[in-house]
Amino acid sequence: MEQGRSQQLFEQAQRVIPGGVNSPVRSFRAVEGTPPFIARGAGAHVWDVDGNEYIDYLGSWGPLALGHAHPAVVEAVQRAAADGTSFGAPVEQEVELAEMICAALPSVELVRLVNSGTEACMTALRLARAYTGRSKIVKFAGNYHGHADGLLVAAGSGALTHGIPTSAGVPESYAAETLIATFNDIASVEGLFEAWPEDIAAVIVEPIAGNMGVVPPADGFLEGLRQVTETRGALLIFDEVITGFRVAYGGAQTLFGITPDITTMGKIIGGGLPVGAYGGRNEVMQQVAPLGPMYQAGTLSGNPLAVAAGVATLTELQRPGVYEQLESTGIRLIDGVNAAFARAEVPSTVNRVASMFTGFFNAGPVSALAEVEQSDTAAYGRYMHALLERGVYIAPSQFEAGFVSIAHTDADIDRTIVAVGDALAAL
Ligand SMILES: Cc1ncc(COP(=O)(O)O)c(CN[C@@H](CN)CCC(=O)O)c1O
């Protein structure tokens, strides 16, 4: 596969950017090789600077439920840009996006827009601590909630991929406020509340784990979290940065019928531009400045271009049949992938919820981080490159989610399934 221009750009990038990338997982360090530098995208396809075309299952790590360069999104951003890019003052589009989010999520009566999922999750912790007056937070090993200090403890995603689940530079005093539980093990959470009965401000969870690869919640797990937090006077934070508007228009909380106290969002609500958000019921959100004593701010929060992209995206996702299409595309893909792995007699487990999925090089089941960590990541890396050479782009890490969009056609899926069979034969 021709990669001359990508290699040249990667060398140039590494002279001025750490690892040559602005987010570690893009570096391909976990799977070796040179990351293709992408020139453009359209629908379900991207082209790199060497002219190689790929069917894209990264979708920018989740924001692109509509695919690349959807006309409604491009037009909304172009129109907004023509009137100015930022004012540092309220604009109408911010109200529209906030109203759409509150209408989609009954648990969210007030929502604050920020610039990333990290900001949303970082602030959600501060809000929970302000509301409860407590200092400890419970998170799950392998869950990733962005790179705020207190959350880079036993983190998933790129931290897990690069073997630094607890980052250097996080003072022990910060890390000590973060208690680690085991995803899908409610007893591990109850044990922490036994040990810290009056100290835990909140439990934060990816309701469907995406950052250890996709691992769905076990039956009763989310209900158990809701119950134990209510009983113990702690808040339940659903980190729906991936799952929000992904697995259903109302996110995982409507899919599973659980009402969290705070929800964090990102990715899809910005349609590929930088938007994050945190929200919850009035009583909790009254803490947020300028209403209350918990401070959070941002020069570009609610940026007109970003919220225009978000409004255009959610508008398209409201169209009848969208989520049924995402579901049927996900089923077609995974049925084909499973059949290809079975024909090749390669042990694998594919976990899928709606249009998010991960194929593990692992005989399975894969329902806990300890099982995820048994996966053959070297085989995954070879598979990922074999697919790339056959025009299919999947996550350059075993510990990430893949996505289909409304732009993925049956022809794309069928071509992908052929490429999977050929890639497995070449391993
Ligand atoms: C559940 C969840 N919560 C929070 C975040 C942080 O969002 P950002 O700050 O990257 O916008 C993320 C970010 N996801 C990763 C990939 N799984 C972003 C990709 C990257 O780090 O480059 C997330 O998945």
Short mmCIF file of C-alpha atoms and ligand atoms in Angstrom, two decimals:
data_model
loop_
_atom_site.label_atom_id
_atom_site.label_comp_id
_atom_site.label_asym_id
_atom_site.label_seq_id
_atom_site.Cartn_x
_atom_site.Cartn_y
_atom_site.Cartn_z
CA MET A 1 0.00 0.00 0.00
CA GLU A 2 1.50 3.33 -1.07
CA GLN A 3 2.19 5.46 2.05
CA GLY A 4 5.00 7.75 0.88
CA ARG A 5 3.25 11.01 1.62
CA SER A 6 1.87 9.80 4.98
CA GLN A 7 5.37 8.65 5.98
CA GLN A 8 6.85 12.01 5.00
CA LEU A 9 4.14 13.90 6.91
CA PHE A 10 4.52 11.60 9.93
CA GLU A 11 8.28 12.28 10.07
CA GLN A 12 7.61 16.02 9.73
CA ALA A 13 4.89 15.87 12.39
CA GLN A 14 7.12 14.07 14.89
CA ARG A 15 9.56 16.95 14.74
CA VAL A 16 6.98 19.39 16.14
CA ILE A 17 4.21 17.33 17.80
CA PRO A 18 4.76 14.69 20.54
CA GLY A 19 4.57 11.32 18.76
CA GLY A 20 3.46 13.21 15.65
CA VAL A 21 -0.17 13.22 16.76
CA ASN A 22 -2.54 15.34 18.78
CA SER A 23 -4.08 12.34 20.48
CA PRO A 24 -1.97 9.26 21.34
CA VAL A 25 -4.22 6.52 19.97
CA ARG A 26 -3.83 8.01 16.45
CA SER A 27 -0.09 7.26 16.54
CA PHE A 28 -0.50 3.56 15.60
CA ARG A 29 2.13 2.81 18.27
CA ALA A 30 -0.06 -0.01 19.57
CA VAL A 31 -0.33 -1.61 16.14
CA GLU A 32 2.96 -0.33 14.65
CA GLY A 33 3.32 1.15 11.18
CA THR A 34 2.56 4.62 9.85
CA PRO A 35 -0.84 6.18 10.45
CA PRO A 36 -2.45 7.24 7.18
CA PHE A 37 -2.80 11.02 7.09
CA ILE A 38 -6.37 11.60 5.97
CA ALA A 39 -7.01 14.06 3.14
CA ARG A 40 -10.82 13.97 3.02
CA GLY A 41 -13.94 12.04 3.87
CA ALA A 42 -17.33 11.62 2.25
CA GLY A 43 -20.10 9.43 3.61
CA ALA A 44 -18.64 6.17 4.94
CA HIS A 45 -15.33 6.62 3.08
CA VAL A 46 -12.08 8.44 3.71
CA TRP A 47 -9.08 9.00 1.44
CA ASP A 48 -5.52 9.40 2.69
CA VAL A 49 -2.88 11.75 1.29
CA ASP A 50 -1.53 8.92 -0.89
CA GLY A 51 -4.91 8.45 -2.52
CA ASN A 52 -5.79 5.21 -0.71
CA GLU A 53 -9.54 4.86 -0.09
CA TYR A 54 -10.99 3.21 3.01
CA ILE A 55 -14.39 2.24 4.31
CA ASP A 56 -14.24 4.01 7.66
CA TYR A 57 -15.35 2.33 10.91
CA LEU A 58 -13.57 4.84 13.14
CA GLY A 59 -16.04 7.65 12.44
CA SER A 60 -13.71 10.05 14.25
CA TRP A 61 -14.10 7.83 17.39
CA GLY A 62 -17.87 8.25 17.45
CA PRO A 63 -19.09 11.73 16.43
CA LEU A 64 -19.96 10.85 12.82
CA ALA A 65 -23.25 8.94 13.05
CA LEU A 66 -24.14 10.67 9.76
CA GLY A 67 -20.82 9.82 8.09
CA HIS A 68 -18.29 12.30 6.74
CA ALA A 69 -19.21 15.69 5.23
CA HIS A 70 -22.96 15.23 5.49
CA PRO A 71 -24.45 18.04 3.36
CA ALA A 72 -26.70 19.32 6.16
CA VAL A 73 -23.73 19.60 8.54
CA VAL A 74 -21.38 21.19 6.00
CA GLU A 75 -24.00 23.73 4.97
CA ALA A 76 -24.81 24.60 8.61
CA VAL A 77 -21.14 25.21 9.43
CA GLN A 78 -20.54 27.22 6.25
CA ARG A 79 -23.59 29.37 6.94
CA ALA A 80 -22.57 29.96 10.57
CA ALA A 81 -18.98 30.80 9.61
CA ALA A 82 -20.13 33.44 7.16
CA ASP A 83 -21.64 35.37 10.08
CA GLY A 84 -18.58 35.16 12.32
CA THR A 85 -16.87 32.35 14.22
CA SER A 86 -17.21 33.35 17.87
CA PHE A 87 -18.61 36.20 19.94
CA GLY A 88 -18.04 35.35 23.60
CA ALA A 89 -21.68 36.25 24.01
CA PRO A 90 -24.86 34.16 23.91
CA VAL A 91 -26.13 33.18 20.47
CA GLU A 92 -29.44 31.62 19.39
CA GLN A 93 -27.86 28.37 18.20
CA GLU A 94 -26.70 27.50 21.75
CA VAL A 95 -30.28 27.66 22.98
CA GLU A 96 -31.46 25.43 20.13
CA LEU A 97 -28.88 22.73 20.85
CA ALA A 98 -29.54 22.86 24.61
CA GLU A 99 -33.29 22.56 23.99
CA MET A 100 -32.73 19.52 21.73
CA ILE A 101 -30.58 17.81 24.37
CA CYS A 102 -33.10 18.47 27.16
CA ALA A 103 -35.93 17.24 24.94
CA ALA A 104 -34.02 14.03 24.17
CA LEU A 105 -32.97 13.21 27.75
CA PRO A 106 -35.74 13.49 30.40
CA SER A 107 -33.07 13.31 33.13
CA VAL A 108 -31.55 16.56 31.83
CA GLU A 109 -33.47 19.71 32.79
CA LEU A 110 -30.50 22.06 32.50
CA VAL A 111 -27.39 21.49 30.35
CA ARG A 112 -24.10 23.39 30.07
CA LEU A 113 -22.16 23.20 26.80
CA VAL A 114 -18.37 22.85 26.94
CA ASN A 115 -15.70 21.94 24.36
CA SER A 116 -14.94 18.26 24.92
CA GLY A 117 -15.97 15.13 26.71
CA THR A 118 -13.03 15.62 29.04
CA GLU A 119 -14.33 18.99 30.12
CA ALA A 120 -17.81 17.57 30.57
CA CYS A 121 -16.64 14.68 32.77
CA MET A 122 -14.15 16.79 34.73
CA THR A 123 -16.90 19.28 35.55
CA ALA A 124 -19.45 16.58 36.35
CA LEU A 125 -17.15 15.37 39.14
CA ARG A 126 -16.78 18.91 40.48
CA LEU A 127 -20.56 19.33 40.35
CA ALA A 128 -21.16 16.09 42.24
CA ARG A 129 -18.65 17.11 44.90
CA ALA A 130 -20.22 20.57 45.17
CA TYR A 131 -23.73 19.13 45.46
CA THR A 132 -22.94 16.39 47.99
CA GLY A 133 -20.09 18.03 49.90
CA ARG A 134 -18.21 14.74 49.59
CA SER A 135 -14.79 14.20 47.95
CA LYS A 136 -14.43 10.59 46.74
CA ILE A 137 -15.41 9.41 43.27
CA VAL A 138 -15.92 5.81 42.11
CA LYS A 139 -14.94 4.93 38.54
CA PHE A 140 -14.46 1.57 36.85
CA ALA A 141 -11.15 0.13 35.73
CA GLY A 142 -11.06 0.29 31.94
CA ASN A 143 -13.62 3.07 31.68
CA TYR A 144 -12.27 6.24 30.13
CA HIS A 145 -13.76 9.64 30.88
CA GLY A 146 -11.19 11.94 29.28
CA HIS A 147 -7.85 13.11 30.61
CA ALA A 148 -8.67 15.15 33.72
CA ASP A 149 -6.23 14.23 36.50
CA GLY A 150 -8.67 12.48 38.82
CA LEU A 151 -10.03 10.37 35.97
CA LEU A 152 -6.69 9.17 34.59
CA VAL A 153 -6.68 6.41 37.18
CA ALA A 154 -7.13 2.86 35.86
CA ALA A 155 -8.38 4.48 32.65
CA GLY A 156 -9.27 2.77 29.40
CA SER A 157 -8.98 3.86 25.74
CA GLY A 158 -5.55 5.17 24.80
CA ALA A 159 -4.34 4.95 28.41
CA LEU A 160 -5.07 1.21 28.44
CA THR A 161 -3.81 0.81 24.87
CA HIS A 162 -0.43 2.33 25.72
CA GLY A 163 -0.13 0.60 29.10
CA ILE A 164 -0.52 3.75 31.23
CA PRO A 165 -3.97 3.37 32.80
CA THR A 166 -2.77 5.61 35.63
CA SER A 167 -0.95 8.51 34.09
CA ALA A 168 2.36 9.98 35.18
CA GLY A 169 1.93 13.47 36.60
CA VAL A 170 -1.24 12.69 38.56
CA PRO A 171 -0.35 13.41 42.21
CA GLU A 172 -1.07 10.58 44.62
CA SER A 173 -3.26 13.02 46.55
CA TYR A 174 -5.55 13.38 43.50
CA ALA A 175 -5.54 9.67 42.69
CA ALA A 176 -6.43 8.88 46.31
CA GLU A 177 -9.80 10.58 45.82
CA THR A 178 -10.63 8.17 42.98
CA LEU A 179 -11.80 4.72 44.04
CA ILE A 180 -11.68 1.92 41.47
CA ALA A 181 -14.44 -0.66 41.02
CA THR A 182 -14.87 -3.52 38.55
CA PHE A 183 -17.23 -3.00 35.61
CA ASN A 184 -20.20 -5.38 35.73
CA ASP A 185 -19.42 -6.30 39.36
CA ILE A 186 -21.93 -4.49 41.60
CA ALA A 187 -20.43 -6.08 44.72
CA SER A 188 -17.17 -4.20 44.06
CA VAL A 189 -19.14 -0.95 44.24
CA GLU A 190 -21.02 -1.95 47.39
CA GLY A 191 -17.68 -2.83 48.97
CA LEU A 192 -16.36 0.68 48.34
CA PHE A 193 -19.48 2.21 49.91
CA GLU A 194 -18.98 -0.09 52.91
CA ALA A 195 -15.43 1.22 53.25
CA TRP A 196 -16.35 4.86 52.58
CA PRO A 197 -20.01 5.18 53.73
CA GLU A 198 -20.06 8.99 53.93
CA ASP A 199 -17.35 10.01 51.48
CA ILE A 200 -18.42 9.10 47.97
CA ALA A 201 -19.84 12.00 45.95
CA ALA A 202 -20.59 10.02 42.80
CA VAL A 203 -20.15 6.91 40.73
CA ILE A 204 -19.24 7.66 37.11
CA VAL A 205 -19.78 4.94 34.52
CA GLU A 206 -19.85 4.38 30.79
CA PRO A 207 -23.32 2.73 30.73
CA ILE A 208 -22.08 0.68 27.79
CA ALA A 209 -18.31 0.45 28.05
CA GLY A 210 -16.62 1.56 24.85
CA ASN A 211 -13.07 2.23 26.06
CA MET A 212 -12.07 -1.31 26.94
CA GLY A 213 -13.58 -2.24 23.65
CA VAL A 214 -17.37 -2.55 23.70
CA VAL A 215 -18.60 -4.37 26.80
CA PRO A 216 -22.37 -4.13 27.47
CA PRO A 217 -23.68 -3.79 31.03
CA ALA A 218 -24.56 -7.13 32.64
CA ASP A 219 -28.25 -7.64 33.47
CA GLY A 220 -29.04 -5.66 36.61
CA PHE A 221 -25.68 -3.86 36.75
CA LEU A 222 -26.96 -0.37 35.92
CA GLU A 223 -30.06 -0.89 38.08
CA GLY A 224 -27.72 -1.90 40.90
CA LEU A 225 -25.67 1.27 40.47
CA ARG A 226 -28.82 3.39 40.55
CA GLN A 227 -29.98 1.68 43.73
CA VAL A 228 -26.71 1.75 45.67
CA THR A 229 -26.04 5.42 44.85
CA GLU A 230 -29.57 6.40 45.86
CA THR A 231 -29.33 4.41 49.10
CA ARG A 232 -25.91 5.84 49.94
CA GLY A 233 -26.64 9.49 49.04
CA ALA A 234 -24.20 9.61 46.12
CA LEU A 235 -24.92 10.80 42.58
CA LEU A 236 -24.91 8.52 39.54
CA ILE A 237 -23.11 10.02 36.53
CA PHE A 238 -23.70 8.42 33.14
CA ASP A 239 -20.83 9.22 30.83
CA GLU A 240 -22.72 9.17 27.51
CA VAL A 241 -19.98 10.84 25.49
CA ILE A 242 -20.01 7.80 23.20
CA THR A 243 -23.49 6.36 23.78
CA GLY A 244 -25.43 9.65 23.75
CA PHE A 245 -27.50 9.83 20.52
CA ARG A 246 -25.47 6.78 19.38
CA VAL A 247 -27.31 3.73 20.74
CA ALA A 248 -30.66 5.57 20.77
CA TYR A 249 -31.69 9.18 20.29
CA GLY A 250 -32.07 9.34 24.08
CA GLY A 251 -28.80 7.47 24.70
CA ALA A 252 -28.16 4.45 26.90
CA GLN A 253 -30.34 5.86 29.70
CA THR A 254 -33.48 5.52 27.55
CA LEU A 255 -32.31 2.19 26.11
CA PHE A 256 -31.99 0.73 29.63
CA GLY A 257 -34.61 2.86 31.40
CA ILE A 258 -32.23 4.20 34.06
CA THR A 259 -32.33 7.83 35.24
CA PRO A 260 -28.87 9.14 36.16
CA ASP A 261 -28.40 12.31 38.22
CA ILE A 262 -25.85 13.81 35.79
CA THR A 263 -25.19 12.94 32.15
CA THR A 264 -22.05 13.87 30.26
CA MET A 265 -22.06 14.10 26.48
CA GLY A 266 -19.79 14.88 23.53
CA LYS A 267 -18.91 13.53 20.09
CA ILE A 268 -22.25 13.25 18.20
CA ILE A 269 -23.70 16.44 19.74
CA GLY A 270 -20.95 18.37 17.93
CA GLY A 271 -21.27 16.48 14.64
CA GLY A 272 -17.47 16.39 14.35
CA LEU A 273 -16.81 19.82 15.82
CA PRO A 274 -15.70 20.39 19.45
CA VAL A 275 -18.75 20.18 21.72
CA GLY A 276 -19.14 18.54 25.11
CA ALA A 277 -21.96 18.93 27.61
CA TYR A 278 -23.02 18.03 31.13
CA GLY A 279 -26.54 18.23 32.46
CA GLY A 280 -28.97 16.98 35.03
CA ARG A 281 -32.02 17.82 37.04
CA ASN A 282 -32.62 21.39 38.15
CA GLU A 283 -31.86 20.75 41.81
CA VAL A 284 -28.33 19.56 40.98
CA MET A 285 -27.62 22.08 38.23
CA GLN A 286 -28.47 25.00 40.52
CA GLN A 287 -24.91 24.57 41.82
CA VAL A 288 -23.44 25.75 38.51
CA ALA A 289 -22.16 29.34 38.23
CA PRO A 290 -23.58 31.91 37.77
CA LEU A 291 -26.51 30.29 39.66
CA GLY A 292 -24.45 28.67 42.36
CA PRO A 293 -20.99 28.21 43.87
CA MET A 294 -19.53 25.64 41.43
CA TYR A 295 -17.44 27.44 38.84
CA GLN A 296 -16.87 26.32 35.24
CA ALA A 297 -16.27 28.46 32.16
CA GLY A 298 -14.95 28.41 28.58
CA THR A 299 -14.07 30.98 25.94
CA LEU A 300 -15.41 28.86 23.09
CA SER A 301 -18.13 26.96 24.92
CA GLY A 302 -21.28 26.97 22.80
CA ASN A 303 -19.26 28.10 19.78
CA PRO A 304 -21.68 29.05 16.97
CA LEU A 305 -20.04 26.83 14.33
CA ALA A 306 -19.80 23.83 16.66
CA VAL A 307 -23.37 24.09 17.88
CA ALA A 308 -24.59 24.61 14.31
CA ALA A 309 -22.98 21.28 13.39
CA GLY A 310 -24.56 19.70 16.46
CA VAL A 311 -28.03 21.02 15.70
CA ALA A 312 -27.79 19.85 12.09
CA THR A 313 -26.64 16.40 13.23
CA LEU A 314 -29.36 15.89 15.83
CA THR A 315 -31.95 17.17 13.36
CA GLU A 316 -30.93 14.47 10.87
CA LEU A 317 -30.89 11.84 13.64
CA GLN A 318 -34.52 12.69 14.47
CA ARG A 319 -35.64 11.50 11.05
CA PRO A 320 -37.85 8.39 11.18
CA GLY A 321 -36.04 5.11 10.69
CA VAL A 322 -32.51 6.35 11.40
CA TYR A 323 -31.89 4.16 14.44
CA GLU A 324 -33.54 1.18 12.82
CA GLN A 325 -31.14 1.65 9.89
CA LEU A 326 -28.11 1.92 12.21
CA GLU A 327 -29.26 -1.27 13.96
CA SER A 328 -29.77 -3.24 10.75
CA THR A 329 -26.41 -2.08 9.37
CA GLY A 330 -24.74 -3.17 12.61
CA ILE A 331 -26.42 -6.57 12.44
CA ARG A 332 -25.44 -7.09 8.77
CA LEU A 333 -21.82 -6.23 9.53
CA ILE A 334 -21.43 -8.33 12.65
CA ASP A 335 -23.25 -11.36 11.25
CA GLY A 336 -20.85 -11.27 8.30
CA VAL A 337 -17.77 -10.75 10.46
CA ASN A 338 -18.74 -13.59 12.79
CA ALA A 339 -19.26 -15.90 9.83
CA ALA A 340 -15.86 -14.96 8.39
CA PHE A 341 -14.08 -15.63 11.70
CA ALA A 342 -15.90 -18.95 12.04
CA ARG A 343 -14.89 -20.00 8.51
CA ALA A 344 -11.29 -19.05 9.30
CA GLU A 345 -11.53 -20.87 12.65
CA VAL A 346 -10.02 -17.85 14.41
CA PRO A 347 -11.25 -17.46 18.02
CA SER A 348 -13.13 -14.18 18.31
CA THR A 349 -15.89 -12.47 20.21
CA VAL A 350 -17.74 -9.52 18.77
CA ASN A 351 -19.66 -7.33 21.22
CA ARG A 352 -22.18 -4.99 19.65
CA VAL A 353 -24.82 -2.58 20.93
CA ALA A 354 -26.68 -0.85 18.10
CA SER A 355 -24.07 0.82 15.86
CA MET A 356 -21.07 0.49 18.20
CA PHE A 357 -19.01 -2.71 18.30
CA THR A 358 -15.65 -4.32 18.98
CA GLY A 359 -14.21 -7.52 17.58
CA PHE A 360 -11.94 -9.15 20.18
CA PHE A 361 -9.27 -11.69 19.32
CA ASN A 362 -10.56 -13.68 22.23
CA ALA A 363 -12.60 -16.89 22.41
CA GLY A 364 -14.83 -15.11 24.93
CA PRO A 365 -17.03 -14.42 26.65
CA VAL A 366 -15.82 -10.81 26.95
CA SER A 367 -17.93 -9.20 29.67
CA ALA A 368 -15.28 -7.83 32.02
CA LEU A 369 -11.95 -6.01 31.78
CA ALA A 370 -10.07 -9.09 33.02
CA GLU A 371 -11.46 -11.02 30.04
CA VAL A 372 -10.77 -8.15 27.63
CA GLU A 373 -7.13 -8.19 28.74
CA GLN A 374 -6.84 -11.83 27.62
CA SER A 375 -7.29 -10.72 24.01
CA ASP A 376 -4.50 -11.32 21.51
CA THR A 377 -3.58 -7.69 20.82
CA ALA A 378 -0.69 -8.68 18.52
CA ALA A 379 -3.11 -10.61 16.30
CA TYR A 380 -5.49 -7.66 16.41
CA GLY A 381 -2.67 -5.38 15.17
CA ARG A 382 -1.85 -7.68 12.24
CA TYR A 383 -5.58 -7.95 11.40
CA MET A 384 -6.01 -4.19 11.53
CA HIS A 385 -3.15 -3.70 9.03
CA ALA A 386 -4.39 -6.49 6.78
CA LEU A 387 -7.77 -4.76 6.65
CA LEU A 388 -6.17 -1.36 6.03
CA GLU A 389 -4.32 -2.81 3.02
CA ARG A 390 -7.72 -4.05 1.78
CA GLY A 391 -9.40 -0.66 2.10
CA VAL A 392 -11.07 -1.08 5.49
CA TYR A 393 -10.15 1.24 8.39
CA ILE A 394 -10.84 -0.03 11.92
CA ALA A 395 -9.61 1.28 15.29
CA PRO A 396 -5.80 1.01 15.71
CA SER A 397 -6.36 -0.50 19.17
CA GLN A 398 -8.12 -3.57 20.53
CA PHE A 399 -9.47 -1.44 23.38
CA GLU A 400 -11.69 0.87 21.37
CA ALA A 401 -15.14 0.87 19.80
CA GLY A 402 -15.91 0.82 16.08
CA PHE A 403 -18.95 2.49 14.55
CA VAL A 404 -21.24 2.29 11.55
CA SER A 405 -23.12 5.35 10.30
CA ILE A 406 -26.21 6.00 8.23
CA ALA A 407 -23.81 6.42 5.29
CA HIS A 408 -22.58 2.79 5.36
CA THR A 409 -24.35 0.99 2.48
CA ASP A 410 -25.00 -2.73 2.11
CA ALA A 411 -22.30 -2.69 -0.58
CA ASP A 412 -19.83 -1.19 1.93
CA ILE A 413 -20.71 -3.87 4.47
CA ASP A 414 -20.50 -6.71 1.97
CA ARG A 415 -17.14 -5.44 0.70
CA THR A 416 -15.94 -5.24 4.30
CA ILE A 417 -16.94 -8.83 4.99
CA VAL A 418 -14.96 -10.03 1.97
CA ALA A 419 -11.96 -8.01 3.18
CA VAL A 420 -12.28 -9.58 6.66
CA GLY A 421 -12.17 -13.08 5.14
CA ASP A 422 -9.14 -12.19 3.02
CA ALA A 423 -7.38 -10.50 5.95
CA LEU A 424 -7.89 -13.52 8.21
CA ALA A 425 -6.51 -15.79 5.50
CA ALA A 426 -3.43 -13.57 5.27
CA LEU A 427 -2.73 -13.50 9.05
C1 LIG B 1 -16.80 7.67 27.19
C2 LIG B 1 -15.87 8.81 26.96
N1 LIG B 1 -15.89 9.85 27.82
C3 LIG B 1 -15.07 10.93 27.65
C4 LIG B 1 -14.18 10.97 26.58
C5 LIG B 1 -13.30 12.20 26.42
O1 LIG B 1 -13.83 12.98 25.37
P1 LIG B 1 -12.84 13.98 24.59
O2 LIG B 1 -12.20 14.87 25.61
O3 LIG B 1 -11.83 13.12 23.85
O4 LIG B 1 -13.80 14.74 23.65
C6 LIG B 1 -14.13 9.91 25.65
C7 LIG B 1 -13.14 9.99 24.51
N2 LIG B 1 -13.08 8.81 23.68
C8 LIG B 1 -11.78 8.56 23.07
C9 LIG B 1 -11.84 7.26 22.26
N3 LIG B 1 -12.55 6.23 22.89
C10 LIG B 1 -11.36 9.70 22.22
C11 LIG B 1 -10.32 9.37 21.18
C12 LIG B 1 -8.99 9.90 21.58
O5 LIG B 1 -8.68 9.94 22.79
O6 LIG B 1 -8.26 10.30 20.65
C13 LIG B 1 -14.99 8.82 25.85
O7 LIG B 1 -14.97 7.77 25.00
#
